[in-house]
Coordinates of C-alpha atoms in Angstrom, one line a residue:
Chain A
X195 CA 7.5 -34.3 -44.4
X196 CA 8.1 -37.8 -45.5
X197 CA 5.3 -38.1 -48.0
X198 CA 2.2 -36.0 -48.8
X199 CA -0.8 -36.9 -46.7
X200 CA -2.9 -34.6 -49.0
X201 CA -2.4 -37.0 -51.9
X202 CA -3.3 -40.1 -49.9
X203 CA -6.4 -38.4 -48.3
X204 CA -7.4 -37.1 -51.7
X205 CA -6.9 -40.5 -53.3
X206 CA -8.9 -42.3 -50.6
X207 CA -11.8 -39.9 -50.8
X208 CA -11.8 -40.0 -54.6
X209 CA -12.2 -43.7 -54.5
X210 CA -14.9 -43.6 -51.8
X211 CA -16.6 -40.8 -53.7
X212 CA -16.7 -42.7 -57.0
X213 CA -18.0 -45.9 -55.2
X214 CA -20.7 -43.9 -53.4
X215 CA -21.8 -42.0 -56.5
X216 CA -22.2 -45.3 -58.4
X217 CA -24.1 -46.9 -55.5
X218 CA -26.2 -43.7 -55.1
X219 CA -27.2 -43.7 -58.8
X220 CA -28.2 -47.4 -58.5
X221 CA -30.0 -47.1 -55.2
X222 CA -33.6 -48.4 -55.3
X223 CA -36.7 -47.1 -53.7
X224 CA -36.0 -49.0 -50.5
X225 CA -32.7 -47.3 -49.8
X226 CA -34.1 -43.9 -50.7
X227 CA -37.1 -44.4 -48.4
X228 CA -34.8 -45.5 -45.5
X229 CA -32.8 -42.2 -45.9
X230 CA -35.9 -40.0 -45.6
X231 CA -36.3 -39.7 -49.4
X232 CA -32.7 -38.5 -49.9
X233 CA -30.2 -40.2 -52.2
X234 CA -27.8 -40.0 -49.4
X235 CA -25.1 -42.2 -51.0
X236 CA -25.1 -40.0 -54.1
X237 CA -24.9 -36.8 -52.1
X238 CA -22.2 -38.1 -49.7
X239 CA -20.3 -39.4 -52.7
X240 CA -20.4 -36.0 -54.3
X241 CA -19.3 -34.4 -51.1
X242 CA -16.4 -36.7 -50.8
X243 CA -15.3 -36.0 -54.4
X244 CA -15.3 -32.3 -53.6
X245 CA -13.1 -32.9 -50.6
X246 CA -10.8 -35.1 -52.7
X247 CA -10.6 -32.4 -55.4
X248 CA -9.7 -29.8 -52.8
X249 CA -6.8 -31.8 -51.4
X250 CA -5.5 -32.9 -54.8
X251 CA -5.6 -29.4 -56.2
X252 CA -4.0 -27.9 -53.1
X253 CA -1.2 -30.5 -53.3
X254 CA -0.8 -29.7 -57.1
X255 CA -0.7 -25.9 -56.5
X256 CA 1.6 -26.0 -53.5
X257 CA 3.5 -29.3 -53.8
X258 CA 5.7 -28.7 -50.8
X259 CA 4.0 -27.2 -47.8
X260 CA 7.4 -26.5 -46.2
X261 CA 8.6 -23.0 -47.1
X262 CA 12.3 -22.2 -46.8
X263 CA 13.5 -20.6 -43.6
X264 CA 13.6 -16.8 -43.9
X265 CA 15.5 -14.1 -42.1
X266 CA 12.2 -12.7 -40.7
X267 CA 12.5 -12.3 -37.0
X268 CA 9.8 -13.9 -34.9
X269 CA 8.1 -12.5 -31.8
X270 CA 8.2 -15.9 -30.0
X271 CA 9.3 -15.8 -26.5
Chain B
X274 CA -22.5 -50.8 -19.6
X275 CA -23.8 -52.1 -22.9
X276 CA -26.8 -54.1 -21.6
X277 CA -28.7 -54.5 -24.9
X278 CA -29.0 -57.9 -26.5
X279 CA -26.7 -57.9 -29.5
X280 CA -29.2 -58.6 -32.2
X281 CA -31.2 -55.5 -31.4
X282 CA -28.4 -53.2 -32.6
X283 CA -27.1 -55.3 -35.5
X284 CA -26.4 -53.2 -38.5
X285 CA -27.4 -54.5 -41.9
X286 CA -23.9 -54.4 -43.4
X287 CA -23.1 -56.1 -46.7
X288 CA -20.0 -56.7 -48.9
X289 CA -20.0 -53.1 -50.1
X290 CA -19.6 -51.8 -46.6
X291 CA -16.8 -54.3 -45.9
X292 CA -15.1 -53.2 -49.1
X293 CA -15.0 -49.6 -47.8
X294 CA -13.7 -50.8 -44.4
X295 CA -11.0 -53.0 -46.0
X296 CA -9.9 -50.2 -48.3
X297 CA -9.4 -47.9 -45.3
X298 CA -7.3 -50.4 -43.4
X299 CA -5.2 -51.2 -46.5
X300 CA -4.3 -47.5 -46.7
X301 CA -3.6 -47.3 -43.0
X302 CA -1.1 -50.2 -43.1
X303 CA 0.3 -48.8 -46.3
X304 CA 1.0 -45.5 -44.5
X305 CA 2.9 -47.5 -41.9
X306 CA 5.1 -49.1 -44.5
X307 CA 5.7 -45.8 -46.3
X308 CA 6.5 -44.0 -43.0
X309 CA 8.9 -46.7 -42.1
X310 CA 11.2 -45.9 -45.0
X311 CA 11.6 -42.3 -43.7
X312 CA 12.7 -43.4 -40.2
X313 CA 16.4 -42.8 -39.7
X314 CA 16.7 -41.7 -36.2
X315 CA 14.8 -41.8 -32.9
X316 CA 13.6 -38.2 -33.6
X317 CA 11.9 -39.5 -36.7
X318 CA 10.3 -42.3 -34.8
X319 CA 9.2 -40.5 -31.7
X320 CA 8.7 -36.9 -33.0
X321 CA 7.9 -37.4 -36.7
X322 CA 11.3 -35.6 -37.4
X323 CA 9.8 -32.3 -36.1
X324 CA 8.8 -31.5 -39.6
X325 CA 5.0 -31.2 -39.8
X326 CA 3.0 -28.1 -40.7
X327 CA 0.4 -26.7 -38.3
X328 CA -2.7 -27.9 -40.2
X329 CA -1.6 -31.6 -39.9
X330 CA -0.5 -31.4 -36.3
X331 CA -3.6 -29.4 -35.5
X332 CA -6.0 -32.0 -37.0
X333 CA -4.0 -34.7 -35.3
X334 CA -4.3 -32.9 -32.0
X335 CA -8.1 -32.7 -32.2
X336 CA -8.3 -36.2 -33.6
X337 CA -6.2 -37.7 -30.8
X338 CA -9.0 -36.7 -28.6
X339 CA -11.8 -37.7 -31.0
X340 CA -11.6 -41.3 -30.3
X341 CA -14.8 -43.3 -30.6
X342 CA -15.2 -43.3 -26.8
X343 CA -15.4 -39.6 -26.9
X344 CA -17.8 -39.5 -29.9
X345 CA -20.2 -42.2 -28.5
X346 CA -19.7 -40.9 -24.9
X347 CA -20.6 -37.3 -25.9
X348 CA -23.6 -38.3 -27.9
X349 CA -24.6 -40.3 -24.8
X350 CA -24.1 -37.2 -22.7
X351 CA -26.1 -35.2 -25.2
X352 CA -29.1 -37.6 -24.8
X353 CA -28.7 -37.7 -21.1
X354 CA -27.9 -34.1 -20.2
X355 CA -29.0 -32.2 -23.3
X356 CA -27.3 -29.0 -24.5
X357 CA -25.3 -28.7 -21.3
X358 CA -23.0 -31.2 -22.9
X359 CA -21.5 -28.4 -25.0
X360 CA -19.8 -27.2 -21.8
X361 CA -17.3 -30.1 -22.4
X362 CA -16.3 -28.3 -25.6
X363 CA -16.8 -24.5 -25.4
X364 CA -15.7 -23.9 -21.8
X365 CA -14.1 -27.4 -21.1
X366 CA -11.7 -27.4 -24.0
X367 CA -11.3 -24.2 -26.0
X368 CA -9.8 -21.9 -23.3
X369 CA -7.3 -24.5 -22.3
X370 CA -6.3 -25.3 -25.9
X371 CA -5.8 -21.6 -26.6
X372 CA -3.8 -21.2 -23.3
X373 CA -1.6 -24.2 -24.3
X374 CA -0.9 -22.7 -27.7
X375 CA -0.2 -19.1 -26.6
X376 CA 1.5 -19.5 -23.2
X377 CA 2.8 -23.0 -22.7
X378 CA 3.8 -24.5 -26.0
X379 CA 6.8 -22.2 -26.5
X380 CA 8.3 -23.7 -23.3
X381 CA 7.6 -27.2 -24.4
X382 CA 8.8 -26.8 -28.0
X383 CA 11.8 -24.6 -27.5
X384 CA 13.3 -26.5 -24.6
X385 CA 13.6 -29.4 -27.2
X386 CA 12.2 -32.0 -24.8
X387 CA 10.8 -35.2 -26.2
X388 CA 8.0 -35.4 -23.6
X389 CA 6.2 -33.8 -20.8
X390 CA 8.1 -35.9 -18.1
X391 CA 11.4 -34.8 -19.7
X392 CA 10.3 -31.2 -19.2
X393 CA 9.7 -32.0 -15.6
X394 CA 13.2 -33.3 -15.2
X395 CA 14.7 -30.1 -16.7
X396 CA 12.5 -27.8 -14.6
X397 CA 12.6 -29.9 -11.4
X398 CA 14.5 -33.2 -11.0
X399 CA 14.7 -36.8 -12.3
X400 CA 12.5 -38.1 -9.4
X401 CA 9.6 -35.9 -10.6
X402 CA 10.2 -37.1 -14.2
X403 CA 10.1 -40.7 -13.1
X404 CA 7.0 -40.4 -11.0
X405 CA 5.1 -38.6 -13.8
X406 CA 6.4 -41.0 -16.5
X407 CA 5.2 -44.0 -14.6
X408 CA 1.8 -42.5 -13.8
X409 CA 1.4 -41.5 -17.4
X410 CA 2.6 -44.8 -18.8
X411 CA 0.1 -46.7 -16.6
X412 CA -2.7 -44.3 -17.5
X413 CA -2.1 -44.6 -21.2
X414 CA -2.1 -48.4 -21.1
X415 CA -5.4 -48.3 -19.0
X416 CA -7.0 -45.9 -21.5
X417 CA -5.8 -47.9 -24.5
X418 CA -7.4 -50.9 -22.8
X419 CA -10.7 -49.1 -22.3
X420 CA -10.6 -48.1 -26.0
X421 CA -10.0 -51.7 -27.1
X422 CA -12.7 -53.1 -24.8
X423 CA -15.2 -50.5 -25.9
X424 CA -14.3 -51.1 -29.5
X425 CA -14.8 -54.9 -29.1
X426 CA -18.2 -54.4 -27.4
X427 CA -19.4 -52.0 -30.1
X428 CA -18.2 -54.3 -32.9
X429 CA -19.9 -57.2 -31.3
X430 CA -23.2 -55.4 -31.0
X431 CA -23.1 -53.7 -34.5
X432 CA -21.4 -56.3 -36.7
X433 CA -21.7 -59.5 -34.7
X434 CA -17.9 -60.0 -34.5
X435 CA -16.9 -62.0 -31.4
X436 CA -15.1 -60.0 -28.8
X437 CA -11.8 -61.7 -29.2
X438 CA -11.8 -61.2 -32.9
X439 CA -12.3 -57.4 -32.7
X440 CA -9.6 -57.2 -30.0
X441 CA -7.0 -59.1 -32.0
X442 CA -7.7 -57.5 -35.4
X443 CA -7.8 -53.9 -34.1
X444 CA -4.8 -54.4 -31.8
X445 CA -2.9 -56.0 -34.7
X446 CA -3.6 -53.1 -37.0
X447 CA -2.6 -50.4 -34.4
X448 CA 0.5 -52.4 -33.6
X449 CA 1.4 -52.7 -37.2
X450 CA 1.2 -49.1 -38.1
X451 CA 2.8 -47.7 -34.9
X452 CA 5.6 -50.2 -34.8
X453 CA 6.4 -49.5 -38.5
X454 CA 6.0 -45.8 -38.7
X455 CA 6.1 -44.4 -35.2
X456 CA 4.5 -41.0 -34.5
X457 CA 4.3 -39.9 -38.2
X458 CA 2.2 -43.0 -38.9
X459 CA -0.1 -42.2 -35.9
X460 CA -0.5 -38.5 -36.9
X461 CA -1.2 -39.2 -40.6
X462 CA -3.8 -41.8 -39.6
X463 CA -5.4 -39.3 -37.2
X464 CA -5.8 -36.8 -40.0
X465 CA -7.4 -39.4 -42.2
X466 CA -9.6 -40.6 -39.4
X467 CA -10.8 -37.1 -38.8
X468 CA -12.2 -36.7 -42.3
X469 CA -13.7 -40.2 -42.5
X470 CA -15.5 -40.0 -39.2
X471 CA -16.9 -36.6 -40.2
X472 CA -18.0 -38.0 -43.6
X473 CA -19.8 -40.8 -41.8
X474 CA -21.5 -38.6 -39.1
X475 CA -22.7 -35.7 -41.2
X476 CA -25.2 -37.8 -43.2
X477 CA -26.6 -39.1 -39.9
X478 CA -27.1 -35.6 -38.6
X479 CA -28.7 -34.3 -41.8
X480 CA -31.1 -37.2 -42.1
X481 CA -31.9 -37.2 -38.4
X482 CA -32.8 -33.5 -38.6
X483 CA -35.0 -34.0 -41.6
X484 CA -36.9 -36.7 -39.7
X485 CA -37.5 -34.5 -36.6
X486 CA -38.4 -31.4 -38.5
X487 CA -35.1 -29.4 -38.4
X488 CA -33.7 -27.6 -35.5
X489 CA -37.1 -26.1 -34.6
X490 CA -38.8 -29.5 -34.6
X491 CA -35.9 -31.0 -32.5
X492 CA -36.2 -28.2 -29.9
X493 CA -39.9 -28.7 -29.7
X494 CA -39.5 -32.5 -29.2
X495 CA -36.8 -32.1 -26.6
X496 CA -39.1 -29.9 -24.6
X497 CA -41.7 -32.7 -24.6
X498 CA -39.0 -35.3 -23.7
X499 CA -37.8 -36.4 -20.3
X500 CA -35.2 -33.7 -20.5
X501 CA -37.7 -30.9 -20.8
X502 CA -36.9 -27.2 -21.1
X503 CA -33.7 -27.8 -19.1
X504 CA -32.2 -29.8 -22.0
X505 CA -32.2 -26.7 -24.2
X506 CA -30.2 -24.4 -21.9
X507 CA -26.6 -24.2 -20.9
X508 CA -26.2 -21.5 -18.2
X509 CA -29.6 -20.1 -17.2
X510 CA -30.3 -23.2 -15.0
X511 CA -26.9 -23.3 -13.3
X512 CA -27.6 -21.0 -10.3
X513 CA -28.1 -24.3 -8.4
X514 CA -27.2 -27.9 -9.3
X515 CA -30.9 -28.5 -10.2
X516 CA -30.3 -29.1 -13.9
X517 CA -29.7 -32.2 -16.1
X518 CA -25.9 -32.1 -15.5
X519 CA -26.3 -31.8 -11.8
X520 CA -23.7 -29.1 -11.5
X521 CA -23.9 -25.4 -10.7
X522 CA -21.9 -22.7 -12.5
X523 CA -19.1 -22.8 -10.0
X524 CA -18.5 -26.5 -10.7
X525 CA -18.8 -25.9 -14.4
X526 CA -16.4 -22.9 -14.5
X527 CA -13.8 -24.0 -12.0
X528 CA -14.2 -27.8 -12.0
X529 CA -14.7 -28.5 -15.7
X530 CA -13.5 -25.3 -17.3
X531 CA -10.4 -24.8 -15.2
X532 CA -9.0 -27.7 -13.2
X533 CA -10.1 -30.7 -15.4
X534 CA -9.8 -29.0 -18.7
X535 CA -6.5 -27.2 -18.2
X536 CA -5.1 -30.3 -16.5
X537 CA -6.0 -32.5 -19.5
X538 CA -5.3 -30.2 -22.4
X539 CA -2.1 -28.6 -21.3
X540 CA -0.2 -31.4 -19.6
X541 CA -1.5 -34.6 -21.2
X542 CA 1.5 -35.7 -23.3
X543 CA -0.7 -37.8 -25.7
X544 CA -2.0 -34.3 -26.9
X545 CA 1.1 -32.2 -26.4
X546 CA 3.2 -34.7 -28.4
X547 CA 1.3 -33.6 -31.6
X548 CA 2.6 -30.0 -31.0
X549 CA 6.2 -31.2 -30.4
X550 CA 6.2 -32.9 -33.9
X551 CA 5.5 -29.5 -35.6
X552 CA 8.2 -28.0 -37.8
X553 CA 8.9 -24.8 -35.8
X554 CA 7.8 -22.9 -32.8
X555 CA 5.0 -21.1 -34.6
X556 CA 3.6 -24.3 -36.0
X557 CA 3.8 -25.9 -32.5
X558 CA 1.9 -22.9 -31.0
X559 CA -0.7 -23.0 -33.7
X560 CA -1.3 -26.8 -33.2
X561 CA -3.8 -26.6 -30.4
X562 CA -5.3 -23.4 -31.8
X563 CA -5.9 -24.9 -35.3
X564 CA -7.5 -27.8 -33.4
X565 CA -9.8 -25.4 -31.5
X566 CA -11.8 -24.5 -34.6
X567 CA -13.0 -28.1 -35.4
X568 CA -13.4 -28.7 -31.7
X569 CA -15.9 -25.8 -31.6
X570 CA -18.1 -27.5 -34.2
X571 CA -17.8 -31.2 -33.1
X572 CA -21.0 -30.9 -30.9
X573 CA -22.9 -30.7 -34.1
X574 CA -22.0 -34.4 -34.9
X575 CA -22.1 -35.6 -31.2
X576 CA -24.6 -33.6 -29.1
X577 CA -27.2 -33.1 -31.8
X578 CA -27.3 -36.9 -32.8
X579 CA -27.7 -37.6 -29.0
X580 CA -30.7 -35.3 -28.8
X581 CA -32.2 -36.8 -32.1
X582 CA -31.8 -40.3 -30.7
X583 CA -33.4 -39.2 -27.4
X584 CA -36.6 -38.0 -29.2
X585 CA -36.7 -40.8 -31.7
X586 CA -36.2 -43.8 -29.4
X587 CA -38.5 -43.7 -26.4
X588 CA -36.7 -46.3 -24.4
X589 CA -33.1 -45.0 -24.9
X590 CA -31.2 -45.1 -21.7
X591 CA -34.1 -46.8 -19.9
X592 CA -33.8 -50.2 -18.2
X593 CA -35.6 -52.0 -21.1
X594 CA -33.9 -50.1 -23.9
X595 CA -30.5 -49.6 -25.4
X596 CA -27.8 -47.7 -23.4
X597 CA -27.2 -44.0 -24.1
X598 CA -23.8 -44.9 -25.6
X599 CA -25.6 -46.5 -28.6
X600 CA -27.3 -43.2 -29.7
X601 CA -25.2 -42.8 -32.8
X602 CA -25.1 -46.5 -33.9
X603 CA -28.9 -46.6 -33.5
X604 CA -29.2 -43.6 -35.8
X605 CA -26.8 -45.2 -38.3
X606 CA -29.0 -48.2 -38.3
X607 CA -32.2 -46.1 -38.7
X608 CA -31.1 -43.9 -41.6
X609 CA -28.0 -45.1 -43.5
X610 CA -28.3 -47.4 -46.6
X611 CA -25.3 -49.6 -47.5
X612 CA -22.4 -47.6 -48.8
X613 CA -22.6 -44.6 -46.6
X614 CA -23.2 -47.0 -43.8
X615 CA -19.8 -48.6 -44.6
X616 CA -18.2 -45.1 -44.3
X617 CA -19.8 -44.5 -40.9
X618 CA -18.7 -47.9 -39.6
X619 CA -15.2 -47.3 -40.9
X620 CA -15.1 -43.9 -39.3
X621 CA -16.2 -45.4 -36.0
X622 CA -13.7 -48.2 -36.1
X623 CA -10.9 -45.8 -37.3
X624 CA -11.6 -43.4 -34.4
X625 CA -11.4 -46.2 -31.9
X626 CA -8.0 -47.2 -33.3
X627 CA -6.8 -43.6 -33.5
X628 CA -7.6 -43.1 -29.9
X629 CA -5.7 -46.2 -29.0
X630 CA -2.8 -45.3 -31.3
X631 CA -2.5 -41.9 -29.6
X632 CA -2.2 -43.6 -26.2
X633 CA 0.3 -46.1 -27.5
X634 CA 2.5 -43.6 -29.3
X635 CA 2.6 -41.5 -26.1
X636 CA 3.3 -44.5 -24.0
X637 CA 6.2 -45.8 -26.2
X638 CA 7.9 -42.4 -26.1
X639 CA 7.7 -41.9 -22.4
X640 CA 8.7 -45.5 -21.7
X641 CA 11.8 -45.2 -24.0
X642 CA 13.0 -41.7 -23.1
X643 CA 11.8 -41.1 -19.6
X644 CA 11.8 -44.5 -18.0
X645 CA 14.5 -46.4 -19.8
X646 CA 16.9 -43.8 -21.2
X647 CA 16.5 -41.6 -18.2
X648 CA 16.6 -44.1 -15.4
X649 CA 17.8 -47.5 -16.6
X650 CA 20.4 -47.1 -19.2
X651 CA 21.1 -44.0 -21.3
X652 CA 24.3 -44.9 -23.0
X653 CA 23.2 -46.7 -26.1
X654 CA 23.4 -45.6 -29.7
X655 CA 20.4 -43.9 -31.2
X656 CA 19.2 -47.0 -33.2
X657 CA 18.9 -48.8 -29.9
X658 CA 16.1 -46.5 -28.8
X659 CA 14.2 -46.8 -32.0
X660 CA 14.2 -50.6 -31.5
X661 CA 13.3 -50.2 -27.9
X662 CA 10.4 -47.9 -28.9
X663 CA 9.1 -50.6 -31.2
X664 CA 9.4 -53.2 -28.4
X665 CA 7.6 -50.8 -26.0
X666 CA 4.8 -50.5 -28.6
X667 CA 4.3 -54.2 -28.6
X668 CA 4.4 -54.3 -24.8
X669 CA 1.9 -51.4 -24.6
X670 CA -0.6 -53.1 -26.9
X671 CA -0.3 -56.4 -25.1
X672 CA -0.7 -54.7 -21.7
X673 CA -3.7 -52.7 -23.1
X674 CA -5.4 -55.9 -24.1
X675 CA -4.7 -57.3 -20.6
X676 CA -6.1 -54.3 -18.8
X677 CA -9.1 -53.8 -21.0
X678 CA -11.5 -55.4 -18.6
X679 CA -10.9 -52.9 -15.8
X680 CA -13.4 -50.7 -17.8
X681 CA -16.2 -53.2 -17.2
X682 CA -17.0 -52.0 -13.7
X683 CA -18.1 -48.5 -14.6
X684 CA -21.5 -47.4 -15.8
X685 CA -20.4 -44.6 -18.0
X686 CA -17.1 -44.7 -19.8
X687 CA -16.7 -40.9 -19.9
X688 CA -16.8 -40.7 -16.2
X689 CA -14.2 -43.3 -15.9
X690 CA -11.9 -41.3 -18.2
X691 CA -12.6 -38.2 -16.2
X692 CA -11.7 -40.0 -13.0
X693 CA -8.3 -40.9 -14.5
X694 CA -7.7 -37.3 -15.7
X695 CA -8.5 -36.1 -12.2
X696 CA -5.8 -38.4 -10.7
X697 CA -3.0 -37.7 -13.2
X698 CA -3.6 -34.3 -14.8
X699 CA -5.1 -32.0 -12.2
X700 CA -2.1 -32.0 -9.8
X701 CA 0.3 -31.8 -12.7
X702 CA -1.3 -28.7 -14.0
X703 CA -0.9 -27.0 -10.6
X704 CA 2.8 -27.9 -10.6
X705 CA 3.3 -26.7 -14.1
X706 CA 1.6 -23.4 -13.6
X707 CA 3.5 -22.6 -10.4
X708 CA 6.8 -23.9 -11.9
X709 CA 6.4 -21.8 -15.0
X710 CA 5.7 -18.5 -13.3
X711 CA 7.6 -18.8 -10.0
X712 CA 11.3 -19.4 -10.6
X713 CA 11.9 -19.9 -6.9
X714 CA 9.9 -23.1 -6.9
X715 CA 12.3 -25.9 -6.0
X716 CA 13.0 -29.3 -7.5
X717 CA 11.6 -31.2 -4.5
X718 CA 8.6 -29.0 -4.3
X719 CA 7.8 -30.2 -7.8
X720 CA 8.1 -33.8 -6.7
X721 CA 6.2 -33.7 -3.5
X722 CA 3.5 -31.4 -4.9
X723 CA 2.6 -33.9 -7.6
X724 CA 2.7 -36.9 -5.1
X725 CA 0.5 -35.0 -2.6
X726 CA -1.9 -33.8 -5.2
X727 CA -2.3 -37.3 -6.7
X728 CA -2.9 -38.8 -3.2
X729 CA -5.5 -36.1 -2.5
X730 CA -7.4 -37.1 -5.6
X731 CA -7.4 -40.7 -4.5
X732 CA -8.4 -39.7 -1.0
X733 CA -11.6 -38.0 -2.4
X734 CA -12.4 -40.5 -5.2
X735 CA -12.0 -43.8 -3.4
X736 CA -14.3 -43.0 -0.5
X737 CA -16.8 -41.7 -3.1
X738 CA -16.6 -45.0 -5.0
X739 CA -16.9 -47.0 -1.8
X740 CA -20.0 -44.9 -1.0
X741 CA -18.5 -43.5 2.2
X742 CA -18.6 -40.0 0.8
X743 CA -21.7 -38.5 -0.9
X744 CA -20.8 -36.2 -3.7
X745 CA -24.0 -36.5 -5.8
X746 CA -23.1 -37.5 -9.3
X747 CA -20.0 -39.1 -10.7
X748 CA -19.3 -35.9 -12.6
X749 CA -19.4 -33.9 -9.4
X750 CA -17.1 -36.3 -7.7
X751 CA -14.5 -35.9 -10.4
X752 CA -14.8 -32.1 -10.1
X753 CA -14.2 -32.3 -6.3
X754 CA -11.4 -34.9 -6.7
X755 CA -9.6 -32.7 -9.3
X756 CA -10.1 -29.6 -7.3
X757 CA -8.7 -31.2 -4.2
X758 CA -5.7 -32.5 -6.2
X759 CA -5.1 -29.0 -7.6
X760 CA -5.3 -27.2 -4.2
X761 CA -3.2 -29.8 -2.3
X762 CA -0.6 -29.8 -5.0
X763 CA -0.4 -26.0 -4.9
X764 CA -0.2 -25.7 -1.1
X765 CA 2.4 -28.5 -0.7
X766 CA 4.5 -27.0 -3.6
X767 CA 4.6 -23.6 -1.9
X768 CA 5.3 -25.1 1.5
X769 CA 8.2 -27.3 0.3
X770 CA 9.7 -24.5 -1.7
X771 CA 10.1 -22.3 1.4
X772 CA 12.3 -24.9 3.1
X773 CA 14.3 -26.3 0.2
X774 CA 17.0 -24.8 -2.2
X775 CA 15.9 -23.5 -5.6
X776 CA 17.8 -24.2 -8.8
X777 CA 20.2 -21.4 -10.0
X778 CA 18.7 -19.2 -12.7
X779 CA 21.2 -20.5 -15.2
X780 CA 19.7 -24.0 -15.2
X781 CA 16.2 -22.6 -15.6
X782 CA 16.8 -20.6 -18.8
X783 CA 14.0 -21.3 -21.3
X784 CA 12.0 -23.2 -18.7
X785 CA 10.5 -20.4 -16.7
X786 CA 8.6 -17.3 -17.6
X787 CA 10.9 -14.3 -17.9
X788 CA 14.2 -16.3 -18.1
X789 CA 14.6 -16.6 -21.9
X790 CA 17.3 -18.7 -23.4
X791 CA 19.4 -16.2 -25.3
X792 CA 21.3 -18.9 -27.2
X793 CA 18.2 -20.2 -29.0
X794 CA 18.0 -19.1 -32.5
X795 CA 14.9 -17.9 -34.2
X796 CA 13.2 -20.7 -36.2
X797 CA 10.4 -18.8 -37.9
X798 CA 9.8 -19.2 -41.6
X799 CA 8.4 -17.0 -44.4
X800 CA 4.8 -16.2 -43.7
X801 CA 4.8 -16.8 -39.9
X802 CA 4.4 -13.1 -39.4
X803 CA 1.1 -13.0 -41.3
X804 CA -2.0 -12.4 -39.1
X805 CA -3.6 -15.7 -40.1
X806 CA -0.6 -17.5 -38.6
X807 CA -0.5 -15.5 -35.4
X808 CA -1.3 -17.7 -32.4
X809 CA -2.7 -14.7 -30.5
X810 CA -5.0 -13.6 -33.3
X811 CA -6.3 -17.1 -34.1
X812 CA -6.5 -18.0 -30.4
X813 CA -8.6 -14.9 -29.6
X814 CA -10.8 -15.8 -32.5
X815 CA -11.5 -19.2 -31.1
X816 CA -12.3 -17.8 -27.7
X817 CA -14.7 -15.2 -29.2
X818 CA -16.5 -17.9 -31.2
X819 CA -16.8 -20.2 -28.2
X820 CA -18.5 -17.3 -26.2
X821 CA -20.7 -16.4 -29.2
X822 CA -21.8 -20.0 -29.7
X823 CA -23.3 -20.0 -26.3
X824 CA -25.6 -17.0 -27.0
X825 CA -28.5 -18.8 -28.7
X826 CA -28.5 -21.5 -25.9
X827 CA -28.2 -19.6 -22.7

């Protein structure tokens, strides 16, 4: 692999998550009323931060997702 | 097609939403530049160096099909046909994707071909390759054009951008990242696009369900809508064609579930190419199977919003109201405040571009390998073909812009795409399946079979379009056209085989079932033997889930 998509995806979602959480905290009554009484920016922001964390932690724990070739025989035809 | 006056749909976007949009496209172009540094050979440019793990190629596989036309079109179908729209996913995609992974992918991947037409040259002859390559290249440019035109119409309606601005900006972005980074760039962007579009659609679904009173409230309101009880069933109304989709179970199972679906998913190079970029045979086989799992769930963010829009907007799809295709944008407008609205708009725009990028990256490969290298001049050094691939990318994008307006004559863009698949994919699937399992099938049977099948599809579809032949709905017409293409291809292939000379077994090793290539070395890696990386186990799981998902909605 040429570079790790998990880091880029994690990074983008972290930035989006932070932006949405801030906007969500600052949302006024009008925005909340529009979204059926839900602070949707806040919740979406939190959701995106969770996704970001999953990708970044995964990348940290298994930096290379390319295991070495083994001698295992395969059943592929 | 999009009859609504622009101001009626205008989204209330602000600087924050544009910031989110701009960030995304900065990252996209950044990926293009980063990917460019890794390109040393034509294999890097056209096949991402055959190095990707199955989760990336799998998400790219599902994403290459999750263009905005698909998303908006399936939400439109959801509003128009109700729950029967899930047939496009659970019977119209999953079985074919699993079949591709388990049965066909080993032939594609292990024969080391760059493309589907190249496989046809190895199994049959160069004439078959050339015909398929040209048909495919033309289809990809047409579909890229439809994507671009639809994108521009949606952006005009939602954001007020003039048509030409959307066309130029999006074509320029796609051009930049494919020309720079080739297939890796396209695949990485497809993975990102997948997550962004889901992040944008999930809030729409949740807020919409809150408004209509959850699934129960939605069911109740659909019963009271124009769809009525029929909108909530998938199979129980299919003894006759008297249901919202206008198709009986034979049409659904054989037309949609077999001929159209297997034709599209197993032979469409824009999809198969994602599998060819995988790092080994097992990852290639897992590509469509990994993709099957998200595919199972996508109706949640397409069909459900379609139904919500149907019950919320009384004039949706009527003469005086917005077109069905605007179901999702209408809901975005209704529920999403600035911020998450920016994410949803970004997801929509990104998926338009990813759809187009998939067509263009398929096109540049086929043009370079199968048309130029195979039939014009094959004696250049490797760098020449990378350069040619970049030039083909530019040519493809420009031709896509030029042909965009062909899409304008059709009332429902999904039907238009279905029509194209019927022409190009249904006969191809017949040829593949006979060629894979019957080693006697001769090179010229391959060629004439595809030609005859394609002509048969035209022979059905053109009289239907010209209203000389009554086939009911557009959907039914594409079932019949695809079915005719498949049958004629099969009959002609068998007939020609009986009077021409087959290839010797030696030349067919690795290309036909039962004739394995003994020289190929095993490419499996540690962990491939585990059950959760077994194509058969995971593929069976996807099939069982697809059947189980139908149970509450029979």
